[in-house]
Amino acid sequence: MSVKTMLCRCEDVTVEDCREAIHAGYRCFEDLKRFCGVGTGPCQGKSCVREAMKLVAQDTGVDISEVDVMTFRPPVRPISFATLAAADAADAPSPAGSSLEPK
Amino acid sequence: MTEEAGAGPNLSLGSAGPRKDHYHVVVVGGGAIGLSIAYHLGKLGITDVLVLDKDSLVKGATGRNGGGVRAQWTSAENIELAKRSIAAFRHFAQETGHNLFLRQGGYLFLTRAEAQLQALRKAAAFQNEHGVRTKVIGLEEAARIVPGLNTDGCVGATFNPDDAVLFPWPIVWGYKQAAEKMGAEVVTFANAQAFEVKGDRVTHVRTNRGTIGCDWVVNAAGAWSRELAHLVGVELPVKPERHEILVSEPLKPFLNPMLVDLSTGYYINQDMRGELVGGLGTHSEESMDWGSSLEFAREFAKNTVRLLPRLGPVKVLRQWAGSYDKTPDAKPILGIAETGPRNLVQANGFSGHGMMISPMTGVLIAQLIAGQKTDLDLSRYALERFERGEIEADPMVIG
């Protein structure tokens, strides 16, 4: 993996960009995401999160199991305004039931 | 990791700990407000400053808001803070080296009620007196400013061309790095758990990363500011109010202003990455639950296809929630509470517009701590206004 390797294709973030951010002190995944945008594009991190976490682990010297995972948020797949607007309220789970975030 | 945890799973992933055990100023809260205060203190020559954040940065309201920056308020207090802050945002990149992707495309407020249109006319005149260029406009003009806008059911609109949208995250990185360059320290995963008080002064802030001595403490803890102040018996009428928001896939630029429908508190803007970002004002409740609801997504989508029918096929990418630190009059609490320690400064209660007034708030609090005359009279922002009953709510809160 060269430094010019694209890490997050949606947001144009390279391995080098991520490494620079980690070395500048953005040492957890949530920081990295907010500093260089990795994981915030149309794929919502599905193709880049694990690679970015590996980089954090490598460059900070911690085990990957200790690296924080980004919060995955709804919807699981992109869904159009038209579909959402037409959805029947009866089909809608309660707000708590639809939450993917820790309480 | 839960979103409300005071410390992350692994401190080694956060910043280094405090380098010293005493600082002239300790700021609790590393959001736009706390970091703006640190930055502006530095500009006044006060660089012995420590900023503490309980989590990693950009996780609270600064990282969760819709990016709107506007001077269209109905109170002098909010207008004056916002107007000066917009001017400061225009120079943010020169000052800090970070691009906010600021676009002054205006804010367009639509109303569906004649009585509200009358109120907006008065508000526009009031804003004009404060040097804000708000105009009351007809629906044809509104549709020219927002291509594809369906104005059925609307009766009028106001528009201030100087209002703007920006990407809020770099505010944090810009103020943080500029403040650090001047000597300030920013420590993450550092939860302020208690204050040690001697006489009428806070002498130390106890955190999970050590006890820190201080000459001044600033409570810039946003939605957590009420509990922080409560530690020393200062009771703030600040409630964390839950608000949801979502973002779409990126589109070619077409929407220049922030569009607001005052009947529902609906807002939508297109950020400089091309994504549509927006929220609704109908689901606010006192809660620190940041879970997302399908109910919100549906209602937002209904409003979107009603106002901008051609956006029907556009896809939602992600939704999330955050907290407004809401005061009864939607104006912030700035300054030293009469009932509290004399060196504890409040900078909270921003009611959903803290990010947009963070530059000027930083200027004022820095001036207060430096013992200078403040650019705006802080007594209008004092906690004591609630006891005196001098409350005139600013009704222009949306989202």
XYZ file of C-alpha atoms in Angstrom:
502
model
C 0.000 0.000 0.000
C 1.735 3.173 -1.154
C 1.153 6.504 0.500
C -0.761 7.578 -2.593
C -3.213 4.705 -2.173
C -6.782 5.959 -2.037
C -8.291 5.043 1.297
C -11.736 6.688 1.086
C -12.832 6.902 -2.527
C -16.000 8.849 -1.801
C -14.220 11.712 -0.094
C -10.850 11.549 -1.884
C -8.830 10.722 1.216
C -5.480 8.981 0.695
C -3.520 6.803 3.092
C -1.072 9.674 3.328
C -3.831 12.122 4.326
C -4.901 9.765 7.098
C -1.357 9.202 8.319
C -0.723 12.944 8.432
C -3.864 13.413 10.498
C -2.934 10.594 12.890
C 0.522 12.087 13.363
C -0.993 15.529 13.916
C -2.767 14.034 16.946
C -6.109 12.867 15.551
C -5.586 9.451 17.005
C -9.005 7.884 17.251
C -11.262 6.970 14.394
C -13.949 9.488 15.320
C -11.328 12.260 15.170
C -10.010 11.031 11.863
C -13.485 10.967 10.366
C -14.184 14.511 11.501
C -10.757 15.836 10.522
C -10.356 14.389 7.039
C -13.849 13.217 6.156
C -13.017 9.539 5.826
C -16.209 7.478 5.917
C -18.631 10.375 5.414
C -19.372 9.936 1.699
C -22.013 7.978 -0.174
C -20.721 4.563 0.996
C -20.897 5.793 4.614
C -17.665 4.051 5.498
C -18.584 0.616 4.261
C -15.480 0.414 2.059
C -12.919 2.340 4.098
C -13.575 2.089 7.815
C -11.623 -1.090 8.418
C -8.629 0.153 6.468
C -8.650 3.430 8.375
C -8.896 1.590 11.690
C -5.916 -0.544 10.685
C -3.911 2.600 10.010
C -4.843 4.040 13.409
C -3.767 0.791 15.085
C -0.480 0.601 13.182
C 0.504 4.217 13.633
C -0.513 4.594 17.274
C 0.809 1.187 18.326
C -2.431 -0.122 19.825
C -4.212 -3.332 18.971
C -6.983 -2.865 16.410
C -9.484 -4.199 18.938
C -8.833 -1.049 20.974
C -9.510 1.361 18.119
C -12.914 2.998 18.287
C -15.394 2.151 15.541
C -17.325 4.912 13.836
C -20.984 5.217 14.728
C -22.989 3.755 11.850
C -26.164 5.699 11.341
C -29.422 5.093 9.540
C -30.424 4.525 6.839
C -28.502 1.322 6.235
C -28.790 1.958 2.497
C -29.508 5.324 0.859
C -33.254 5.867 0.484
C -35.030 8.560 -1.543
C -37.114 11.418 -0.157
C -40.016 10.209 -2.317
C -39.923 6.705 -0.806
C -39.651 8.055 2.722
C -42.440 10.577 2.158
C -44.752 7.842 0.854
C -43.972 5.346 3.627
C -46.996 4.438 5.715
C -46.758 5.519 9.336
C -48.004 2.084 10.387
C -44.842 0.548 8.940
C -42.622 2.818 10.949
C -40.987 1.345 14.010
C -40.913 3.539 17.087
C -38.082 6.072 17.254
C -36.314 3.962 19.858
C -36.709 0.833 17.760
C -35.108 2.431 14.719
C -32.121 3.793 16.551
C -28.730 2.425 15.687
C -26.969 4.629 18.175
C -26.019 3.668 21.692
C -28.357 5.094 24.273
C -18.244 3.415 22.917
C -21.399 5.224 23.896
C -21.821 8.742 22.645
C -22.297 10.095 26.126
C -19.288 8.542 27.772
C -16.948 10.873 29.592
C -13.892 8.973 28.492
C -13.173 6.887 25.448
C -12.193 3.247 25.536
C -8.516 3.955 25.230
C -6.948 7.154 26.516
C -3.925 6.545 24.330
C -6.153 7.389 21.365
C -6.962 10.777 22.804
C -4.657 13.739 23.150
C -1.740 13.854 25.570
C -2.699 14.835 29.111
C -2.240 18.329 30.548
C 1.439 19.291 30.656
C 1.072 21.351 33.829
C -0.980 21.311 37.010
C -2.046 24.962 36.896
C -3.334 27.244 34.143
C -4.497 30.833 34.176
C -7.689 29.837 32.370
C -9.328 26.405 32.197
C -12.106 26.176 29.603
C -14.476 23.243 30.018
C -15.831 22.293 26.595
C -13.840 22.023 23.372
C -16.584 22.975 20.952
C -16.761 26.059 18.763
C -17.424 28.239 21.820
C -14.675 26.928 24.103
C -12.061 26.925 21.373
C -13.071 30.368 20.118
C -12.586 31.617 23.681
C -9.126 30.006 23.820
C -8.212 31.517 20.465
C -9.406 35.012 21.351
C -7.691 34.858 24.748
C -4.480 34.137 22.852
C -5.047 37.137 20.632
C -5.217 39.259 23.798
C -1.928 37.763 24.987
C -3.436 35.239 27.404
C -1.905 31.940 26.338
C -1.726 30.030 29.625
C -4.974 28.300 28.709
C -6.198 24.704 28.955
C -9.279 23.510 27.073
C -10.836 20.272 28.333
C -13.253 18.111 26.408
C -14.919 15.024 27.836
C -14.752 13.180 24.511
C -12.954 13.560 21.212
C -13.637 16.856 19.450
C -16.518 17.768 17.108
C -18.775 15.276 18.873
C -21.203 17.703 20.470
C -23.378 20.408 18.943
C -20.546 21.915 16.862
C -20.284 18.676 14.929
C -24.011 18.028 14.719
C -25.607 21.243 13.493
C -26.828 22.206 10.041
C -24.148 24.775 9.249
C -26.439 27.803 9.071
C -25.122 31.233 10.001
C -27.600 34.105 10.049
C -28.351 37.526 11.438
C -32.125 37.207 10.943
C -33.116 37.162 14.604
C -35.702 39.237 16.429
C -33.636 40.206 19.468
C -30.803 42.725 19.535
C -28.810 40.263 21.649
C -28.792 37.555 18.993
C -28.542 39.930 16.013
C -25.487 41.729 17.360
C -23.643 38.505 18.151
C -24.551 36.959 14.796
C -23.771 39.982 12.638
C -20.265 40.340 14.057
C -19.707 36.588 13.874
C -20.609 36.394 10.184
C -18.088 39.164 9.535
C -15.469 37.167 11.454
C -16.223 33.931 9.578
C -15.410 35.735 6.328
C -11.805 36.029 7.523
C -11.559 32.664 9.266
C -9.364 31.045 6.621
C -6.875 33.918 6.662
C -6.768 33.825 10.466
C -6.493 30.096 11.030
C -5.591 28.460 7.721
C -8.775 26.366 7.731
C -11.446 26.671 5.072
C -15.034 26.797 6.355
C -16.513 26.611 2.841
C -18.561 29.665 3.742
C -21.160 30.650 1.169
C -23.177 33.821 1.707
C -26.245 32.739 -0.219
C -28.672 34.223 2.285
C -31.441 32.748 4.425
C -34.940 32.643 3.006
C -37.735 32.373 5.577
C -41.123 31.307 4.173
C -44.307 31.861 6.116
C -47.792 30.423 5.626
C -49.638 32.750 8.025
C -50.586 36.422 7.552
C -50.027 37.201 11.237
C -46.538 35.752 11.040
C -45.818 37.766 7.895
C -46.714 40.905 9.849
C -44.304 39.834 12.595
C -41.610 39.169 9.981
C -42.116 42.675 8.546
C -41.490 44.124 11.992
C -38.509 41.834 12.483
C -37.026 42.874 9.130
C -37.366 46.555 10.045
C -35.713 45.853 13.401
C -32.896 43.949 11.689
C -32.445 46.839 9.233
C -31.984 49.185 12.224
C -29.141 46.889 13.283
C -27.505 47.079 9.881
C -28.795 43.724 8.623
C -30.020 43.851 5.011
C -33.184 41.743 5.437
C -35.941 42.350 2.854
C -39.546 41.210 2.832
C -40.037 39.565 -0.543
C -42.923 38.200 -2.588
C -43.365 34.597 -3.535
C -42.264 35.136 -7.157
C -38.960 36.498 -5.943
C -38.639 33.616 -3.478
C -39.084 31.171 -6.357
C -36.410 33.006 -8.330
C -33.959 32.671 -5.436
C -34.809 28.978 -4.915
C -35.310 27.274 -8.283
C -38.114 24.721 -8.240
C -39.664 26.091 -5.036
C -43.346 25.298 -4.579
C -44.841 28.299 -2.783
C -48.423 26.956 -2.628
C -49.892 27.851 0.741
C -47.183 30.400 1.505
C -48.008 34.093 1.981
C -44.597 35.748 1.939
C -40.940 35.532 2.801
C -37.947 37.404 4.128
C -34.451 37.228 2.743
C -31.110 38.470 4.050
C -28.448 38.057 1.363
C -25.606 38.177 3.896
C -26.700 35.108 5.860
C -24.678 32.037 5.044
C -23.992 28.351 5.301
C -20.650 26.817 6.185
C -19.097 23.507 7.171
C -18.860 23.672 10.987
C -16.179 21.051 11.656
C -13.187 23.172 10.566
C -14.189 25.842 13.105
C -12.932 23.429 15.727
C -9.741 22.521 13.897
C -9.015 26.134 12.981
C -9.508 27.659 16.421
C -7.816 24.687 18.076
C -4.656 24.761 16.002
C -4.405 28.550 16.072
C -4.875 28.594 19.859
C -2.298 25.825 20.299
C 0.168 27.745 18.166
C -0.133 30.637 20.612
C 0.454 28.317 23.594
C -2.918 26.939 24.640
C -3.390 23.218 25.299
C -6.395 21.164 24.268
C -6.908 17.886 26.132
C -9.542 15.390 25.018
C -11.199 12.582 26.986
C -10.885 14.843 30.025
C -14.116 15.038 31.974
C -14.509 17.871 34.479
C -15.989 15.998 37.439
C -15.795 18.470 40.295
C -14.673 21.959 41.250
C -12.652 22.742 44.356
C -13.804 26.057 45.778
C -12.058 28.247 48.328
C -13.995 31.291 49.470
C -15.595 32.747 46.374
C -13.201 31.220 43.872
C -12.767 27.951 42.048
C -9.191 26.892 42.745
C -9.079 23.534 40.978
C -10.943 21.512 38.394
C -10.930 17.792 39.122
C -10.872 15.589 36.055
C -10.276 11.947 35.202
C -6.932 13.148 33.822
C -5.775 14.952 36.930
C -6.634 17.911 39.150
C -5.853 21.248 37.545
C -5.358 24.536 39.356
C -6.808 27.656 37.750
C -7.335 31.396 38.096
C -10.372 31.350 35.825
C -12.814 28.640 34.722
C -15.164 28.891 31.757
C -18.265 26.721 31.495
C -18.580 26.213 27.741
C -19.974 22.707 28.105
C -23.020 23.139 25.870
C -25.713 20.601 26.661
C -23.738 19.552 29.762
C -23.354 23.101 31.110
C -26.325 22.860 33.500
C -24.878 19.895 35.393
C -21.423 21.474 35.401
C -22.702 24.733 36.933
C -24.798 22.746 39.399
C -21.541 21.343 40.874
C -20.940 24.754 42.474
C -24.571 25.602 43.154
C -25.170 27.787 40.107
C -28.509 26.788 38.619
C -28.788 27.455 34.914
C -32.181 27.349 33.174
C -30.524 25.458 30.333
C -32.203 22.338 28.995
C -30.656 19.893 26.572
C -33.182 19.712 23.764
C -33.045 16.891 21.253
C -33.053 17.783 17.540
C -32.697 15.526 14.522
C -31.024 16.229 11.208
C -30.096 14.397 8.025
C -27.902 14.676 4.955
C -28.465 13.576 1.352
C -26.177 12.339 -1.358
C -24.195 15.143 -3.044
C -25.802 16.996 -5.969
C -24.652 19.645 -8.395
C -24.972 23.071 -6.723
C -28.501 24.451 -7.178
C -29.628 25.738 -3.781
C -27.860 28.937 -2.844
C -29.635 30.083 0.346
C -30.696 28.273 3.476
C -34.423 27.682 2.962
C -36.691 27.748 6.020
C -40.423 27.032 6.331
C -41.464 28.728 9.554
C -44.709 26.742 9.803
C -42.763 23.598 10.679
C -39.292 24.899 11.568
C -38.112 22.986 8.496
C -34.747 24.037 7.085
C -32.652 22.776 4.219
C -29.403 23.944 2.661
C -26.869 22.607 0.240
C -23.388 22.490 1.674
C -20.288 23.092 -0.392
C -19.788 19.339 -0.753
C -23.117 19.331 -2.622
C -25.062 17.475 0.066
C -28.444 18.693 1.257
C -28.531 19.118 5.036
C -31.692 19.799 6.968
C -33.910 19.409 9.996
C -37.352 20.095 11.404
C -38.656 22.022 14.374
C -41.495 19.768 15.347
C -39.769 17.055 17.341
C -37.829 18.813 20.041
C -37.968 17.375 23.534
C -35.729 17.501 26.597
C -33.426 14.553 26.120
C -29.813 13.585 25.657
C -30.788 10.660 23.469
C -29.008 11.058 20.153
C -30.673 8.135 18.434
C -32.295 8.762 15.051
C -35.935 8.145 14.225
C -37.650 7.038 11.050
C -40.507 9.318 12.025
C -38.230 12.329 11.608
C -36.873 11.101 8.277
C -40.404 10.626 6.945
C -41.615 13.995 8.072
C -38.539 15.736 6.740
C -39.010 13.950 3.412
C -42.680 15.009 3.245
C -41.710 18.630 3.755
C -38.956 18.317 1.178
C -41.143 16.915 -1.602
C -43.820 19.477 -0.797
C -41.479 22.482 -1.014
C -39.004 21.168 -3.587
C -40.889 18.475 -5.539
C -38.048 17.715 -7.920
C -35.923 16.429 -5.017
C -38.113 13.303 -4.725
C -35.529 10.913 -6.228
C -32.642 12.307 -4.145
C -31.409 9.859 -1.550
C -30.840 10.336 2.161
C -27.382 9.137 3.193
C -27.302 9.561 6.914
C -29.276 10.946 9.822
C -28.258 11.822 13.343
C -29.320 13.922 16.320
C -27.820 16.412 18.731
C -28.695 18.715 21.582
C -29.545 22.392 21.695
C -28.590 23.881 25.082
C -31.845 25.763 25.301
C -32.617 28.770 27.502
C -36.159 30.083 28.056
C -35.527 33.098 25.795
C -33.237 31.425 23.224
C -30.404 33.826 24.075
C -27.105 32.680 25.542
C -25.922 33.087 29.122
C -22.626 34.962 29.161
C -20.628 36.230 32.114
C -20.145 35.624 35.806
C -23.225 34.474 37.725
C -23.843 36.606 40.809
C -24.538 33.549 42.951
C -21.454 31.605 41.889
C -17.692 31.794 42.292
C -16.256 35.096 41.059
C -13.897 33.416 38.610
C -16.416 31.081 36.969
C -17.568 32.400 33.600
C -20.659 31.051 31.865
C -20.693 30.750 28.082
C -23.613 28.456 27.357
C -27.339 28.308 26.659
C -26.832 28.927 22.953
C -30.193 27.401 22.102
C -29.204 25.948 18.744
C -27.144 28.858 17.449
C -23.851 28.562 19.333
C -21.760 27.622 16.333
C -22.977 30.626 14.373
C -22.165 33.112 17.115
C -19.004 31.438 18.355
C -16.530 34.019 16.983
C -18.096 37.005 18.769
C -18.765 34.990 21.926
C -15.054 34.172 22.054
C -14.170 37.846 21.679
C -16.495 38.898 24.528
C -15.462 36.207 27.012
C -11.775 36.821 26.282
C -12.270 40.537 26.880
C -14.081 39.812 30.146
C -11.259 37.601 31.422
C -8.600 40.062 30.266
C -10.335 42.787 32.271
C -11.103 44.830 29.178
C -14.262 46.653 28.243
C -16.393 44.198 26.273
C -17.506 45.129 22.744
C -21.119 44.397 23.720
C -22.749 45.031 27.093
C -22.674 41.639 28.830
C -25.426 42.548 31.308
C -27.962 41.794 28.556
C -26.697 38.209 28.555
C -26.534 37.791 32.340
C -28.052 34.784 34.084
C -29.825 37.167 36.452
C -32.212 38.313 33.696
C -34.296 35.224 34.368
C -34.729 36.111 38.045
C -35.550 39.698 37.210
C -38.157 38.427 34.781
C -36.634 40.448 31.956
C -37.270 37.766 29.420
C -38.270 38.419 25.860
C -37.978 35.230 23.896
C -36.481 35.241 20.433
C -38.964 33.139 18.458
C -36.740 32.598 15.422
C -35.319 29.257 16.598
C -35.767 26.567 13.934
C -34.769 22.934 13.532
